[in-house]
Coordinates of C-alpha atoms in Angstrom, one line a residue:
X1 CA 161.5 26.8 91.0
X2 CA 158.6 29.0 90.7
X3 CA 155.2 27.8 91.7
X4 CA 153.2 27.6 88.4
X5 CA 150.1 28.4 90.1
X6 CA 151.4 31.8 91.3
X7 CA 152.9 32.6 87.8
X8 CA 149.5 32.1 86.3
X9 CA 147.7 34.4 88.7
X10 CA 149.3 37.6 87.5
X11 CA 147.3 39.8 89.7
X12 CA 149.0 38.1 92.9
X13 CA 152.6 38.7 91.7
X14 CA 154.4 41.1 93.8
X15 CA 156.1 43.6 91.6
X16 CA 158.8 44.4 94.1
X17 CA 160.4 41.0 93.5
X18 CA 160.9 42.0 89.9
X19 CA 162.5 45.3 90.4
X20 CA 166.1 45.9 90.2
X21 CA 168.3 48.7 91.3
X22 CA 167.1 52.1 90.3
X23 CA 163.8 50.7 89.0
X24 CA 160.4 52.2 90.0
X25 CA 158.4 50.1 92.3
X26 CA 154.9 49.5 91.4
X27 CA 152.4 48.1 93.8
X28 CA 150.0 45.6 92.5
X29 CA 147.4 47.0 94.8
X30 CA 147.1 50.1 92.4
X31 CA 145.7 47.9 89.7
X32 CA 143.2 46.3 92.0
X33 CA 141.7 49.4 93.6
X34 CA 138.1 50.5 92.8
X35 CA 136.2 53.7 93.4
X36 CA 134.8 54.0 97.0
X37 CA 131.0 53.6 97.4
X38 CA 128.5 51.4 95.5
X39 CA 129.6 49.6 92.3
X40 CA 129.2 51.6 89.0
X41 CA 126.2 50.5 86.9
X42 CA 126.7 50.0 83.2
X43 CA 125.4 53.1 81.2
X44 CA 123.3 51.0 78.8
X45 CA 121.4 49.7 81.8
X46 CA 120.8 53.2 83.2
X47 CA 119.5 54.5 79.8
X48 CA 117.1 51.6 79.7
X49 CA 115.7 52.7 83.1
X50 CA 115.4 56.3 82.1
X51 CA 113.9 55.9 78.6
X52 CA 110.3 55.1 79.6
X53 CA 109.8 58.2 81.7
X54 CA 111.4 60.4 79.0
X55 CA 109.1 59.1 76.4
X56 CA 106.2 59.7 78.8
X57 CA 107.2 63.2 79.3
X58 CA 107.6 63.7 75.4
X59 CA 104.2 62.2 74.8
X60 CA 102.6 64.5 77.4
X61 CA 104.3 67.5 75.9
X62 CA 103.3 66.5 72.4
X63 CA 99.7 65.9 73.6
X64 CA 99.6 69.3 75.1
X65 CA 101.0 71.1 72.1
X66 CA 98.6 69.1 70.0
X67 CA 95.7 70.1 72.1
X68 CA 96.8 73.8 72.0
X69 CA 97.1 73.7 68.3
X70 CA 94.3 71.2 67.5
X71 CA 92.5 73.7 65.1
X72 CA 95.6 74.2 63.1
X73 CA 96.3 70.5 62.9
X74 CA 92.7 69.7 62.0
X75 CA 92.6 72.6 59.4
X76 CA 95.8 71.2 57.9
X77 CA 94.2 67.8 57.6
X78 CA 91.0 69.2 56.1
X79 CA 92.9 71.4 53.6
X80 CA 95.4 68.7 52.6
X81 CA 95.0 68.2 48.9
X82 CA 92.3 70.9 48.6
X83 CA 92.3 73.5 45.9
X84 CA 89.5 76.1 45.9
X85 CA 87.4 76.4 42.8
X86 CA 88.1 79.6 40.7
X87 CA 85.0 81.4 41.8
X88 CA 85.7 80.5 45.5
X89 CA 89.2 81.8 45.4
X90 CA 88.0 84.9 43.5
X91 CA 85.5 85.7 46.3
X92 CA 88.2 85.3 48.9
X93 CA 90.3 87.9 47.1
X94 CA 87.4 90.2 46.4
X95 CA 86.4 90.4 50.1
X96 CA 90.1 90.9 51.1
X97 CA 90.1 87.9 53.4
X98 CA 93.4 87.6 55.3
X99 CA 95.3 84.3 55.2
X100 CA 93.6 83.3 58.4
X101 CA 90.2 84.4 57.0
X102 CA 90.9 82.4 53.9
X103 CA 91.8 79.3 56.0
X104 CA 88.5 79.6 57.9
X105 CA 86.7 79.9 54.6
X106 CA 88.5 77.2 52.8
X107 CA 88.3 74.5 55.6
X108 CA 84.5 74.6 55.1
X109 CA 85.0 73.6 51.4
X110 CA 82.7 76.5 50.3
X111 CA 80.5 76.2 47.3
X112 CA 78.2 78.5 45.3
X113 CA 75.1 76.4 44.4
X114 CA 72.0 76.5 42.3
X115 CA 68.6 76.2 43.8
X116 CA 68.3 72.4 44.2
X117 CA 71.7 71.8 45.7
X118 CA 71.6 74.8 47.8
X119 CA 68.1 73.9 49.3
X120 CA 69.5 70.4 50.2
X121 CA 72.3 71.9 52.2
X122 CA 70.5 74.9 53.5
X123 CA 66.8 73.8 54.0
X124 CA 64.4 76.7 54.8
X125 CA 60.7 76.0 55.0
X126 CA 59.6 79.7 54.8
X127 CA 59.1 81.5 51.5
X128 CA 58.8 84.8 53.3
X129 CA 62.4 84.6 54.7
X130 CA 65.2 84.4 52.1
X131 CA 68.3 82.4 53.0
X132 CA 71.3 83.4 51.0
X133 CA 73.9 81.2 52.6
X134 CA 74.5 78.8 55.5
X135 CA 77.3 77.6 57.8
X136 CA 76.9 74.0 58.8
X137 CA 79.3 74.0 61.8
X138 CA 83.1 73.8 62.3
X139 CA 84.7 72.6 59.0
X140 CA 81.2 71.1 58.0
X141 CA 80.5 73.4 55.0
X142 CA 79.7 76.9 53.8
X143 CA 77.1 77.1 51.0
X144 CA 76.1 80.3 49.2
X145 CA 73.1 80.7 46.9
X146 CA 73.8 81.5 43.3
X147 CA 71.9 84.8 42.8
X148 CA 71.8 85.3 39.1
X149 CA 70.1 88.8 38.9
X150 CA 72.8 91.2 37.7
X151 CA 71.1 93.9 39.7
X152 CA 72.1 92.1 42.9
X153 CA 75.8 91.9 42.0
X154 CA 77.9 91.7 45.2
X155 CA 75.5 89.7 47.2
X156 CA 77.4 86.5 46.9
X157 CA 80.6 88.2 48.1
X158 CA 78.9 89.6 51.3
X159 CA 77.2 86.3 52.0
X160 CA 80.4 84.3 51.8
X161 CA 82.1 86.7 54.2
X162 CA 79.1 86.5 56.5
X163 CA 79.3 82.8 56.7
X164 CA 83.1 82.7 57.1
X165 CA 82.6 85.0 60.2
X166 CA 80.4 82.4 61.8
X167 CA 83.3 80.0 61.6
X168 CA 85.5 82.7 63.1
X169 CA 83.1 83.3 65.9
X170 CA 83.2 79.6 66.7
X171 CA 87.0 79.6 67.0
X172 CA 87.1 82.4 69.7
X173 CA 88.2 81.3 73.1
X174 CA 85.8 81.7 76.0
X175 CA 87.5 84.7 77.4
X176 CA 88.0 86.5 74.1
X177 CA 84.4 85.7 73.0
X178 CA 83.1 87.3 76.1
X179 CA 85.1 90.5 75.3
X180 CA 83.9 90.5 71.7
X181 CA 80.2 89.9 72.8
X182 CA 80.3 92.8 75.2
X183 CA 81.6 95.1 72.4
X184 CA 79.0 93.8 69.9
X185 CA 76.1 94.4 72.5
X186 CA 77.4 97.7 73.4
X187 CA 77.4 98.9 69.7
X188 CA 73.9 97.2 69.2
X189 CA 72.5 99.6 71.9
X190 CA 73.7 102.6 69.7
X191 CA 72.2 101.6 66.3
X192 CA 69.8 104.1 64.7
X193 CA 69.6 102.8 61.3
X194 CA 66.1 101.5 60.9
X195 CA 66.8 98.8 58.2
X196 CA 69.5 97.4 60.4
X197 CA 67.4 97.3 63.5
X198 CA 64.6 95.6 61.6
X199 CA 67.0 92.9 60.3
X200 CA 68.3 92.3 63.8
X201 CA 64.8 92.2 65.3
X202 CA 63.9 89.5 62.7
X203 CA 66.9 87.5 63.9
X204 CA 65.9 88.1 67.4
X205 CA 62.5 86.4 66.6
X206 CA 64.0 83.5 64.4
X207 CA 67.2 82.8 66.2
X208 CA 67.0 84.3 69.7
X209 CA 69.9 82.2 71.0
X210 CA 72.2 83.2 68.2
X211 CA 71.6 86.8 68.1
X212 CA 75.1 87.9 69.1
X213 CA 76.6 85.4 66.7
X214 CA 74.5 87.0 63.9
X215 CA 75.6 90.5 65.0
X216 CA 79.2 89.4 64.8
X217 CA 78.7 88.5 61.0
X218 CA 76.3 91.4 60.2
X219 CA 78.3 94.2 61.8
X220 CA 81.5 92.9 60.1
X221 CA 80.0 92.8 56.6
X222 CA 77.4 95.5 56.6
X223 CA 78.3 98.3 59.0
X224 CA 80.7 100.9 57.5
X225 CA 81.7 102.6 60.8
X226 CA 82.5 100.5 63.9
X227 CA 84.0 101.5 67.2
X228 CA 87.8 101.2 67.2
X229 CA 87.9 98.0 69.2
X230 CA 85.7 96.1 66.8
X231 CA 87.3 97.7 63.7
X232 CA 90.8 96.5 64.8
X233 CA 89.3 93.1 65.6
X234 CA 87.8 92.5 62.1
X235 CA 91.3 93.2 60.7
X236 CA 92.1 89.7 61.8
X237 CA 89.9 88.5 59.0
X238 CA 89.9 91.3 56.3
X239 CA 92.8 93.4 55.1
X240 CA 90.4 96.1 53.7
X241 CA 86.8 95.8 55.2
X242 CA 85.7 98.9 53.3
X243 CA 86.1 97.0 49.9
X244 CA 83.8 94.3 51.4
X245 CA 81.3 97.0 52.4
X246 CA 81.4 98.3 48.8
X247 CA 79.9 95.1 47.7
X248 CA 77.1 95.3 50.3
X249 CA 76.4 98.9 49.2
X250 CA 76.4 97.8 45.6
X251 CA 73.6 95.2 45.8
X252 CA 71.7 97.1 48.6
X253 CA 71.4 100.1 46.3
X254 CA 69.2 98.0 44.1
X255 CA 66.7 98.0 46.9
X256 CA 67.3 101.4 48.4
X257 CA 67.1 103.3 45.2
X258 CA 63.7 101.7 44.4
X259 CA 62.5 102.1 47.9
X260 CA 63.5 105.9 48.1
X261 CA 61.9 106.5 44.7
X262 CA 58.8 104.7 45.8
X263 CA 58.7 106.8 48.9
X264 CA 59.2 110.1 46.9
X265 CA 56.4 109.0 44.5
X266 CA 54.1 108.3 47.4
X267 CA 54.7 111.6 48.9
X268 CA 54.0 113.3 45.6
X269 CA 50.8 111.3 45.0
X270 CA 49.5 112.3 48.4
X271 CA 50.1 116.0 47.5
X272 CA 48.6 115.6 44.1
X273 CA 45.6 113.8 45.5
X274 CA 44.8 116.7 47.8
X275 CA 45.2 119.1 44.8
X276 CA 43.0 117.0 42.6
X277 CA 40.3 116.7 45.3
X278 CA 40.3 120.4 45.7
X279 CA 40.3 121.1 41.9
X280 CA 37.5 118.6 41.3
X281 CA 35.5 120.3 44.0
X282 CA 36.1 123.7 42.3
X283 CA 35.2 122.3 39.0
X284 CA 32.0 120.9 40.3
X285 CA 31.0 124.3 41.9
X286 CA 32.0 126.1 38.8
X287 CA 29.9 124.0 36.6
X288 CA 26.9 124.5 38.8
X289 CA 27.6 128.3 38.9
X290 CA 28.1 128.6 35.2
X291 CA 24.9 126.5 34.5
X292 CA 22.9 128.8 36.7
X293 CA 24.3 132.0 35.0
X294 CA 23.6 130.5 31.6
X295 CA 20.0 129.8 32.6
X296 CA 19.6 133.3 33.9
X297 CA 21.2 134.9 30.9
X298 CA 19.1 132.8 28.6
X299 CA 16.1 134.3 30.4
X300 CA 17.3 137.8 29.7
X301 CA 17.7 137.0 26.1
X302 CA 14.3 135.5 25.9
X303 CA 12.9 138.6 27.6
X304 CA 14.7 140.8 25.2
X305 CA 16.8 142.4 27.8
X306 CA 19.7 142.7 25.4
X307 CA 21.7 145.3 27.2
X308 CA 21.7 143.3 30.5
X309 CA 22.6 140.2 28.6
X310 CA 25.5 141.8 26.8
X311 CA 26.8 143.3 30.0
X312 CA 26.9 139.9 31.6
X313 CA 28.6 138.1 28.7
X314 CA 32.3 139.2 29.5
X315 CA 32.0 138.0 33.1
X316 CA 30.3 134.8 32.0
X317 CA 33.0 134.1 29.3
X318 CA 35.8 134.7 31.9
X319 CA 34.3 132.2 34.2
X320 CA 33.9 129.7 31.4
X321 CA 37.5 130.3 30.4
X322 CA 38.7 129.9 33.9
X323 CA 36.6 126.7 34.2
X324 CA 38.2 125.3 30.9
X325 CA 41.6 126.2 32.3
X326 CA 41.0 124.4 35.4
X327 CA 39.8 121.4 33.7
X328 CA 42.7 121.3 31.5
X329 CA 45.2 121.7 34.3
X330 CA 43.4 119.1 36.3
X331 CA 43.5 116.6 33.4
X332 CA 47.2 117.3 33.0
X333 CA 47.6 116.6 36.7
X334 CA 45.6 113.5 36.4
X335 CA 47.8 112.2 33.6
X336 CA 50.9 112.9 35.8
X337 CA 49.3 111.2 38.8
X338 CA 48.5 108.1 36.6
X339 CA 52.0 108.1 35.2
X340 CA 53.4 108.1 38.7
X341 CA 51.1 105.3 39.7
X342 CA 52.5 103.3 36.7
X343 CA 56.0 104.1 37.8
X344 CA 55.4 103.1 41.3
X345 CA 53.9 99.8 40.1
X346 CA 56.8 99.0 38.0
X347 CA 59.2 99.7 40.8
X348 CA 57.2 97.5 43.2
X349 CA 57.3 94.7 40.6
X350 CA 61.1 95.1 40.2
X351 CA 61.5 95.1 44.1
X352 CA 59.4 91.9 44.3
X353 CA 61.6 90.3 41.5
X354 CA 64.8 91.3 43.5
X355 CA 63.3 89.7 46.7
X356 CA 62.3 86.6 44.7
X357 CA 65.8 86.5 43.1
X358 CA 67.3 86.1 46.7
X359 CA 64.9 83.3 47.8
X360 CA 65.8 79.8 46.7
X361 CA 62.4 78.7 47.8
X362 CA 60.6 81.0 45.5
X363 CA 58.9 79.2 42.5
X364 CA 58.6 80.7 39.0
X365 CA 54.9 80.6 39.5
X366 CA 54.9 83.0 42.4
X367 CA 53.1 86.3 41.7
X368 CA 55.2 89.5 41.6

């Protein structure tokens, strides 16, 4: 009788005892053999051990990517749910801002503001220096003064682009900023335009530490022809920079036309003043000469020297006629001179009005 304990222990049965003639013999050792070496660890346990370092690597990679693209991420957060006002969107289009330029503009939630609001965002203690816009810092705001004088149409577009370029300058990496600074400073050394040099000299006094930053905004929005390197660089922000410059020329002409006319008037007044001084001297001398001749001729007439008197009359009358002509011409010139003075004064008042229209600190009581 078989031993029950051996029957129950199936792994200890010798299969050879069960085989008959012609049957295949199977050794029970084959079912008990394990791979050589250390015991195999379950897969789930291995994954549990690998998961923490994998997560750490992924977190490090994500952090690195986030750091490299932090501006894009922060811009996205800033712009989430933002819709630019119609006038702001129009300015972005009018100045031909690229998508990147628009993003730099919009992340600052730009606004065109009247005097009170603008002055609260862009304080300026000086009435002599007009502030048309300000950039408060990375994504902190761009504000543009609402200039209502129609003669200065285009000034808001240029101001908005100017302030956007301050944000652009802040976004440059250290290496690229050094390259751009070198190009800006090199071009600065070639400037011959008097008005542009005076503007930069003013910034040099007011903001000496930010001069290159200001050059970056001024050159991009006001200079029509730049070196190829800078011209290509500004394509990053504007698709057609010349269209932007047309706005600058448009409002700047309100000043240049008046200034050029005043200069022409001043030159003419100087020439006329010399002529009037000479004519007045001639008139004074002629009056004295005519008076002397008249006295002498009256003496001849009194002495009954009729023939001598009559002989002198044609010459005397000619002198009188010449004198009258000179007096008439001089009076005409004086009228022209005075008319030019009036025109110059009108232009000067208009120029003062334009300057005042740009200055948010100017009061309505300021004299022109």
